[in-house]
């Protein structure tokens, strides 16, 4: 397994920049540590941010070629009024990434005057989050599904995540099992409840698959949403994945690994604004998709919580952690939000009926 935490020197990174077809200068690099999978650097020249340089985690994304093709294909379509286009910078051969002994690297444009938020209490930001997610889907609505590779097959498939969880239960130490006894019980109970989601009637779309709030870029000046970032998981999926993942992070004013559960809440005003923003796009959702959305808000935090719990039981081999029990804390927090979303199903239905 590659080491996720390996530090790269400025010399190494400057040499790497030499591979890309850009104006070559002396750059400086600041690590961006919000992501849990890749190594990400902000590339600056004389303090002006210019690019995002990333080492793709090859243990997780083993089809880098397919992944970069998906991104490149989607970015061609993600260019319109009200949506800022990101560019992938090629290397000399025209390829969209470079491979070194250190792994696979790509370079993308940094959108100037932009910022991200981990959480928000601002209804305008919630509106804009909804608007940009709808816009993203509207722009990708007519993509040819066959052009996209399943780079992480069954990524949000609960059956796969259930099997992985059950395998982890068999292999985990007694101590670990005892420390997560309560969460394991919630997982078993909720798995039964969520089995009833019927995906057979849902339209398969090209989705982002990781639409948490901090994967949306906002204008620093106006707070208008600019575009979605972190495009590694662009592949086929259902709209309720992107909806549920966005809602779990937009309407909850506590972060994903909040340890004080009373701080975790489902804010109704933020939800209503998010839906208003989503509905400000020309319609694209089917009746069946609209019906799937409230349960999607229960489903997405649950599946993330289950993956965090599985990783905790497997001694943190997937997600980067900054302390031993972080995956368990994430699980507790995600399960708690999932439960709180379950209590808001009829509220969500009412708001959706009003706007769609
Ligand atoms: C991972 O690395 P990051 O933060 O973009 C994960 C997402 C989770 C997220 C939890 C490929 O994304 O599914 O929602 O952590 N991505 C992958 O914050 O597993
Ligand atoms: Mg991601």
Coordinates of C-alpha atoms and ligand atoms in Angstrom, one line a residue:
X1 CA 0.0 0.0 0.0
X2 CA 1.3 3.5 -0.9
X3 CA 1.8 5.8 2.1
X4 CA -0.9 8.4 2.1
X5 CA 0.9 10.8 4.4
X6 CA 4.2 11.0 2.5
X7 CA 5.5 14.6 2.3
X8 CA 6.9 15.9 -1.0
X9 CA 9.7 18.5 -1.0
X10 CA 9.3 21.8 -3.0
X11 CA 12.2 20.6 -5.2
X12 CA 10.4 17.4 -6.1
X13 CA 7.2 19.3 -6.7
X14 CA 8.9 21.9 -8.9
X15 CA 10.5 19.1 -11.0
X16 CA 7.0 17.6 -11.4
X17 CA 5.6 20.9 -12.6
X18 CA 8.2 20.7 -15.4
X19 CA 6.1 17.8 -16.9
X20 CA 3.1 20.0 -17.6
X21 CA 2.7 22.2 -20.6
X22 CA 2.5 25.5 -18.7
X23 CA 4.8 28.5 -18.4
X24 CA 7.6 27.2 -16.2
X25 CA 8.7 29.3 -13.2
X26 CA 9.7 28.8 -9.6
X27 CA 6.5 27.8 -7.7
X28 CA 5.6 27.4 -4.1
X29 CA 3.4 24.7 -2.7
X30 CA 1.0 24.6 0.2
X31 CA -0.7 21.3 1.2
X32 CA -4.5 21.3 1.3
X33 CA -5.5 18.7 3.8
X34 CA -9.3 18.7 3.8
X35 CA -9.5 15.6 1.5
X36 CA -9.2 12.1 3.0
X37 CA -7.8 10.3 -0.1
X38 CA -5.4 12.2 -2.4
X39 CA -2.5 14.4 -1.6
X40 CA -3.3 18.0 -2.7
X41 CA -1.2 21.1 -3.1
X42 CA -2.1 24.7 -3.9
X43 CA 0.5 25.9 -6.4
X44 CA 1.4 29.6 -6.2
X45 CA 3.8 32.0 -8.0
X46 CA 4.7 35.0 -5.9
X47 CA 1.8 34.3 -3.6
X48 CA -0.7 34.2 -6.5
X49 CA -2.6 30.9 -6.5
X50 CA -2.5 29.4 -10.0
X51 CA -3.0 25.6 -9.9
X52 CA -4.1 22.6 -7.9
X53 CA -1.6 19.8 -8.1
X54 CA -2.7 16.4 -6.9
X55 CA -1.3 13.0 -6.4
X56 CA -4.1 10.5 -7.1
X57 CA -4.4 7.8 -4.5
X58 CA -3.7 4.8 -6.7
X59 CA -4.8 2.2 -4.1
X60 CA -8.3 3.6 -4.2
X61 CA -8.4 4.8 -7.8
X62 CA -6.7 2.0 -9.7
X63 CA -8.1 3.0 -13.1
X64 CA -6.4 6.5 -13.3
X65 CA -6.8 6.5 -17.0
X66 CA -10.6 6.0 -16.8
X67 CA -10.9 8.4 -13.9
X68 CA -9.1 11.2 -15.9
X69 CA -11.1 10.4 -19.0
X70 CA -14.3 10.8 -16.9
X71 CA -13.2 14.1 -15.6
X72 CA -12.1 15.4 -18.9
X73 CA -15.3 14.4 -20.6
X74 CA -17.5 15.9 -17.9
X75 CA -15.5 19.2 -17.8
X76 CA -16.2 19.7 -21.5
X77 CA -19.9 19.8 -20.7
X78 CA -19.5 21.7 -17.5
X79 CA -19.1 25.0 -19.2
X80 CA -22.0 27.4 -19.3
X81 CA -23.4 30.7 -18.0
X82 CA -23.6 30.3 -14.2
X83 CA -21.0 27.5 -14.0
X84 CA -17.2 28.2 -13.9
X85 CA -15.2 25.8 -16.0
X86 CA -12.1 24.1 -14.5
X87 CA -9.3 23.0 -16.9
X88 CA -7.1 20.0 -16.7
X89 CA -3.5 21.0 -17.9
X90 CA -2.0 18.5 -20.2
X91 CA 1.6 17.1 -20.2
X92 CA 3.8 17.3 -23.3
X93 CA 2.3 14.2 -24.9
X94 CA -1.2 15.6 -24.5
X95 CA -2.1 13.1 -21.7
X96 CA -4.0 14.5 -18.7
X97 CA -1.7 13.2 -15.9
X98 CA 1.8 12.1 -15.4
X99 CA 3.2 9.0 -13.8
X100 CA 6.4 9.1 -11.7
X101 CA 8.0 6.8 -9.1
X102 CA 5.9 8.7 -6.7
X103 CA 2.6 7.9 -8.3
X104 CA 0.1 9.6 -10.6
X105 CA -0.2 13.4 -10.7
X106 CA -2.5 15.9 -12.3
X107 CA -2.7 19.6 -12.5
X108 CA -5.8 21.7 -12.7
X109 CA -6.6 25.4 -12.8
X110 CA -7.2 27.2 -9.5
X111 CA -10.3 29.3 -9.7
X112 CA -9.3 32.8 -8.4
X113 CA -11.2 34.6 -5.7
X114 CA -12.9 31.3 -4.7
X115 CA -13.5 29.7 -1.3
X116 CA -15.1 26.6 0.2
X117 CA -17.1 26.0 3.4
X118 CA -17.2 23.0 5.6
X119 CA -20.5 24.0 7.1
X120 CA -22.8 27.0 6.8
X121 CA -25.6 28.7 8.7
X122 CA -26.2 31.1 5.7
X123 CA -29.4 30.4 3.7
X124 CA -28.0 32.1 0.6
X125 CA -25.1 29.6 0.6
X126 CA -27.6 26.8 1.0
X127 CA -29.6 28.2 -2.0
X128 CA -26.5 28.4 -4.1
X129 CA -25.4 24.9 -3.2
X130 CA -28.8 23.6 -4.4
X131 CA -28.6 25.7 -7.5
X132 CA -25.1 24.6 -8.5
X133 CA -25.9 20.9 -7.9
X134 CA -28.9 21.2 -10.1
X135 CA -26.9 23.0 -12.8
X136 CA -24.2 20.3 -12.7
X137 CA -26.9 17.7 -13.4
X138 CA -28.6 19.8 -16.0
X139 CA -25.3 20.2 -17.9
X140 CA -24.6 16.5 -17.7
X141 CA -28.2 15.4 -18.4
X142 CA -27.6 14.2 -22.0
X143 CA -24.1 12.6 -21.5
X144 CA -23.7 9.2 -23.1
X145 CA -23.5 6.9 -20.1
X146 CA -21.3 4.5 -22.0
X147 CA -18.6 7.1 -22.3
X148 CA -17.9 7.0 -18.6
X149 CA -16.0 4.3 -16.7
X150 CA -17.1 2.8 -13.3
X151 CA -13.8 3.8 -11.6
X152 CA -15.0 2.6 -8.2
X153 CA -17.7 0.0 -9.1
X154 CA -20.7 -0.1 -6.7
X155 CA -19.3 3.0 -4.9
X156 CA -22.6 3.9 -3.1
X157 CA -24.1 0.4 -3.3
X158 CA -25.4 -0.6 0.1
X159 CA -25.1 -4.3 -0.6
X160 CA -21.4 -4.0 -1.3
X161 CA -20.9 -1.8 1.8
X162 CA -22.9 -4.3 3.9
X163 CA -20.7 -7.2 2.8
X164 CA -17.5 -5.2 3.5
X165 CA -18.9 -4.3 7.0
X166 CA -19.7 -7.9 7.7
X167 CA -16.3 -9.1 6.6
X168 CA -14.7 -6.5 8.9
X169 CA -16.9 -7.8 11.8
X170 CA -15.4 -11.2 11.3
X171 CA -11.8 -10.0 11.2
X172 CA -11.9 -7.3 13.9
X173 CA -10.3 -7.8 17.3
X174 CA -12.6 -8.3 20.3
X175 CA -11.5 -5.0 21.7
X176 CA -12.4 -3.1 18.6
X177 CA -15.8 -4.8 18.4
X178 CA -16.5 -4.0 22.0
X179 CA -15.6 -0.3 21.6
X180 CA -18.1 0.0 18.7
X181 CA -20.8 -2.2 20.0
X182 CA -23.5 0.5 19.9
X183 CA -22.7 1.6 16.4
X184 CA -22.6 -2.0 15.1
X185 CA -26.1 -2.4 16.5
X186 CA -27.4 0.7 14.8
X187 CA -25.7 -0.5 11.5
X188 CA -27.6 -3.8 11.7
X189 CA -30.9 -2.2 12.4
X190 CA -30.6 0.6 9.8
X191 CA -29.4 -1.8 7.1
X192 CA -32.7 -3.6 7.3
X193 CA -34.7 -0.4 7.0
X194 CA -32.8 0.9 4.0
X195 CA -33.1 -2.4 2.1
X196 CA -36.5 -1.1 0.9
X197 CA -35.1 1.7 -1.4
X198 CA -36.1 0.6 -4.9
X199 CA -33.5 1.8 -7.3
X200 CA -34.9 -0.1 -10.3
X201 CA -37.3 2.8 -11.3
X202 CA -34.6 5.5 -11.0
X203 CA -32.8 7.1 -14.0
X204 CA -29.1 6.4 -14.1
X205 CA -27.2 9.6 -14.5
X206 CA -23.6 10.9 -14.6
X207 CA -23.2 12.0 -11.0
X208 CA -20.5 13.7 -9.0
X209 CA -20.8 11.1 -6.1
X210 CA -19.1 13.3 -3.5
X211 CA -21.2 16.5 -3.3
X212 CA -20.4 17.5 0.3
X213 CA -20.6 21.2 0.8
X214 CA -16.8 21.6 0.9
X215 CA -16.6 20.2 -2.7
X216 CA -18.5 23.3 -4.0
X217 CA -16.5 26.5 -4.8
X218 CA -18.0 29.8 -3.9
X219 CA -17.1 33.3 -5.0
X220 CA -15.2 35.0 -2.1
X221 CA -16.9 38.2 -2.9
X222 CA -20.5 37.3 -3.6
X223 CA -20.9 33.8 -2.2
X224 CA -22.3 32.7 -5.5
X225 CA -21.6 29.1 -6.2
X226 CA -19.1 28.7 -9.0
X227 CA -18.7 25.0 -9.7
X228 CA -18.1 21.6 -8.1
X229 CA -14.6 20.4 -7.4
X230 CA -13.0 17.0 -6.4
X231 CA -14.2 15.3 -9.6
X232 CA -12.6 11.9 -9.0
X233 CA -15.8 10.0 -8.5
X234 CA -17.7 11.4 -11.5
X235 CA -19.4 8.2 -12.8
X236 CA -22.8 6.7 -13.2
X237 CA -25.1 6.9 -10.2
X238 CA -28.5 8.1 -9.0
X239 CA -29.5 11.6 -8.3
X240 CA -30.4 10.8 -4.7
X241 CA -26.7 10.1 -4.0
X242 CA -25.7 13.7 -4.9
X243 CA -28.8 15.1 -3.3
X244 CA -28.3 13.2 0.0
X245 CA -24.6 13.9 0.2
X246 CA -25.1 17.6 -0.3
X247 CA -28.0 17.9 2.1
X248 CA -26.2 16.0 4.9
X249 CA -23.5 18.7 4.8
X250 CA -25.5 21.8 4.0
X251 CA -28.3 21.5 6.6
X252 CA -26.1 20.2 9.4
X253 CA -24.2 23.1 11.0
X254 CA -21.7 20.6 12.7
X255 CA -18.8 19.1 10.9
X256 CA -18.6 15.4 9.7
X257 CA -16.6 14.3 12.7
X258 CA -18.4 16.3 15.4
X259 CA -18.1 14.5 18.7
X260 CA -20.7 16.4 20.6
X261 CA -23.9 14.8 19.2
X262 CA -26.2 17.5 20.5
X263 CA -24.5 19.9 18.1
X264 CA -25.7 17.9 15.2
X265 CA -28.9 19.1 13.8
X266 CA -31.1 19.2 10.7
X267 CA -31.8 22.9 10.0
X268 CA -35.1 23.3 8.2
X269 CA -34.5 26.8 6.8
X270 CA -31.2 25.6 5.2
X271 CA -33.0 22.7 3.7
X272 CA -35.8 24.9 2.3
X273 CA -33.3 27.3 0.8
X274 CA -31.3 24.4 -0.7
X275 CA -34.5 23.1 -2.4
X276 CA -35.3 26.5 -3.7
X277 CA -31.9 26.7 -5.3
X278 CA -32.2 23.3 -6.8
X279 CA -35.7 24.1 -8.2
X280 CA -34.4 27.4 -9.7
X281 CA -32.9 25.2 -12.5
X282 CA -35.1 24.0 -15.4
X283 CA -36.7 20.8 -14.4
X284 CA -34.8 17.5 -15.0
X285 CA -36.0 15.2 -12.2
X286 CA -38.5 12.4 -12.8
X287 CA -41.4 11.7 -10.4
X288 CA -39.6 8.6 -9.1
X289 CA -36.4 10.5 -8.5
X290 CA -38.3 13.2 -6.6
X291 CA -39.8 10.5 -4.4
X292 CA -36.4 9.0 -3.7
X293 CA -34.9 12.2 -2.3
X294 CA -36.0 12.3 1.4
X295 CA -34.7 8.8 2.0
X296 CA -31.5 9.7 0.2
X297 CA -30.8 12.2 3.0
X298 CA -31.0 9.2 5.4
X299 CA -29.1 6.9 3.1
X300 CA -26.0 8.9 2.3
X301 CA -24.9 9.8 5.9
X302 CA -25.7 6.2 6.8
X303 CA -23.6 4.6 4.0
X304 CA -20.7 7.0 4.9
X305 CA -21.0 6.2 8.5
X306 CA -21.0 2.4 7.7
X307 CA -17.8 2.9 5.6
X308 CA -16.2 4.8 8.4
X309 CA -17.2 2.1 10.9
X310 CA -15.8 -0.6 8.6
X311 CA -12.5 1.3 8.3
X312 CA -12.3 1.7 12.0
X313 CA -12.7 -2.0 12.5
X314 CA -10.1 -2.6 9.8
X315 CA -7.6 -0.3 11.6
X316 CA -7.9 2.8 9.3
X317 CA -6.6 1.4 6.1
X318 CA -8.8 3.4 3.7
X319 CA -9.4 7.0 5.1
X320 CA -6.6 9.3 6.3
X321 CA -7.1 9.8 10.0
X322 CA -5.4 12.3 12.4
X323 CA -6.2 10.2 15.5
X324 CA -6.9 6.6 16.2
X325 CA -10.7 6.8 16.8
X326 CA -11.5 9.4 14.1
X327 CA -13.3 6.9 11.9
X328 CA -15.5 5.8 14.9
X329 CA -16.2 9.5 15.7
X330 CA -17.2 10.0 12.0
X331 CA -19.4 7.0 12.2
X332 CA -21.2 8.2 15.4
X333 CA -21.8 11.6 14.0
X334 CA -22.9 10.4 10.5
X335 CA -25.3 7.8 12.1
X336 CA -26.7 10.5 14.4
X337 CA -27.4 12.8 11.5
X338 CA -28.9 10.0 9.5
X339 CA -31.3 9.3 12.4
X340 CA -32.2 13.0 12.7
X341 CA -32.9 13.1 8.9
X342 CA -35.3 10.1 9.3
X343 CA -37.3 12.2 11.7
X344 CA -37.6 14.9 9.0
X345 CA -38.9 12.7 6.1
X346 CA -42.4 14.3 6.1
X347 CA -41.0 17.8 6.4
X348 CA -38.7 17.1 3.4
X349 CA -41.6 15.7 1.4
X350 CA -43.7 18.8 2.1
X351 CA -40.9 21.2 0.9
X352 CA -40.2 19.1 -2.2
X353 CA -43.9 19.0 -3.1
X354 CA -44.1 22.8 -2.7
X355 CA -41.2 23.4 -5.1
X356 CA -41.5 20.6 -7.7
Ligands
LIG1 C1 -13.7 10.7 0.8 O1 -11.2 12.4 0.1 P1 -12.5 13.0 0.1 O2 -12.8 13.8 1.4 O3 -12.8 13.9 -1.1 C2 -14.6 9.7 0.1 C3 -16.0 10.2 0.1 C4 -16.5 10.6 1.5 C5 -15.5 11.5 2.2 C6 -15.8 11.8 3.6 C7 -13.3 8.1 -3.0 O4 -13.6 11.9 0.0 O5 -16.9 9.2 -0.4 O6 -17.7 11.2 1.5 O7 -14.2 11.0 2.1 N1 -14.1 9.4 -1.2 C8 -13.8 8.2 -1.6 O8 -15.6 13.1 3.9 O9 -13.9 7.2 -0.9
LIG2 MG1 -13.7 13.2 -2.9

